XYZ file of C-alpha atoms in Angstrom:
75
model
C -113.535 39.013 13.356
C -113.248 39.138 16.740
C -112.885 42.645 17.007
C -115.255 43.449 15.013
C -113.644 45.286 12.697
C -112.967 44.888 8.631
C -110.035 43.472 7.293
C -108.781 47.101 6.348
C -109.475 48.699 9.426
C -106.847 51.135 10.693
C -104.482 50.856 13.800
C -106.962 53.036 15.730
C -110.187 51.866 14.613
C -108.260 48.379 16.025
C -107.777 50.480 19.246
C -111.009 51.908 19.233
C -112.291 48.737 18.954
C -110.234 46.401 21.744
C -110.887 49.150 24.227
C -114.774 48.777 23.974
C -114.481 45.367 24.264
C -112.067 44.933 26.821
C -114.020 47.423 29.517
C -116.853 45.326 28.897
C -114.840 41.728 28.957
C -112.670 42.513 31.870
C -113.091 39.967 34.140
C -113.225 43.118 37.174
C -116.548 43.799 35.221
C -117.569 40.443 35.096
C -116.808 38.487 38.504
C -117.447 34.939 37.858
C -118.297 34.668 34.178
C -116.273 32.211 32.563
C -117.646 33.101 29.309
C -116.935 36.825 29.319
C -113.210 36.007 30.483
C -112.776 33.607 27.673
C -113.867 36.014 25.259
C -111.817 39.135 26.855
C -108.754 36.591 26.865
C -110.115 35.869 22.761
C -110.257 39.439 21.894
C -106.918 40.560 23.855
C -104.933 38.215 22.060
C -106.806 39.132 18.477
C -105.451 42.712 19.281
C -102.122 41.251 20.319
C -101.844 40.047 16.639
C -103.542 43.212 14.710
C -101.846 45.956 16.798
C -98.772 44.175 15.712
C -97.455 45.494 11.804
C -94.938 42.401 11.887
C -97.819 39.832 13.117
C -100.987 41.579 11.169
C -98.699 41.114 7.549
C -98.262 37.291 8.527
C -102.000 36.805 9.878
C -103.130 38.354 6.644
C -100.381 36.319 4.499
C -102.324 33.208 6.410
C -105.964 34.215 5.834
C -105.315 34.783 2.292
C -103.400 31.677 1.953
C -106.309 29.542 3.458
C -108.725 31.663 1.431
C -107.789 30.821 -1.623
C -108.279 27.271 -1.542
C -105.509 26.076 1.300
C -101.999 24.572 0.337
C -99.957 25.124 -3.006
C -99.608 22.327 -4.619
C -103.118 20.923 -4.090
C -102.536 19.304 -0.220
């Protein structure tokens, strides 16, 4: 979501997709807005996770988890 991309979005379109974001979040490009660093901080660490195969296979494991209604066992 943060990237922009779809769920089954390749490595590159992942690439494709932080570096667009991240020359126009860079806080060089943005001197003194709080927002746009938060969000470049946001979207680095979202590609942190999804560049990852080890990291994307648990964040997925997650988002289906909480999905599908939250805890086994009704919690």
């Amino acid at each position: 979501r943060e990237l922009g991309v779809s769920s089954e979005a390749t490595g590159e379109e992942i690439k494709k997709a932080y570096r667009k974001l991240a020359r126009e979040l860079h806080p060089d490009a943005n001197p003194g807005d709080a927002q746009a660093e938060a969000r470049f901080k946001t979207v680095s660490e979202a590609y942190g996770v999804l560049s990852d195969d080890k990291k994307r296979k648990e964040y997925d494991e997650t988002r289906a988890l909480f999905a599908g209604g939250g805890m086994p066992g009704g919690f």
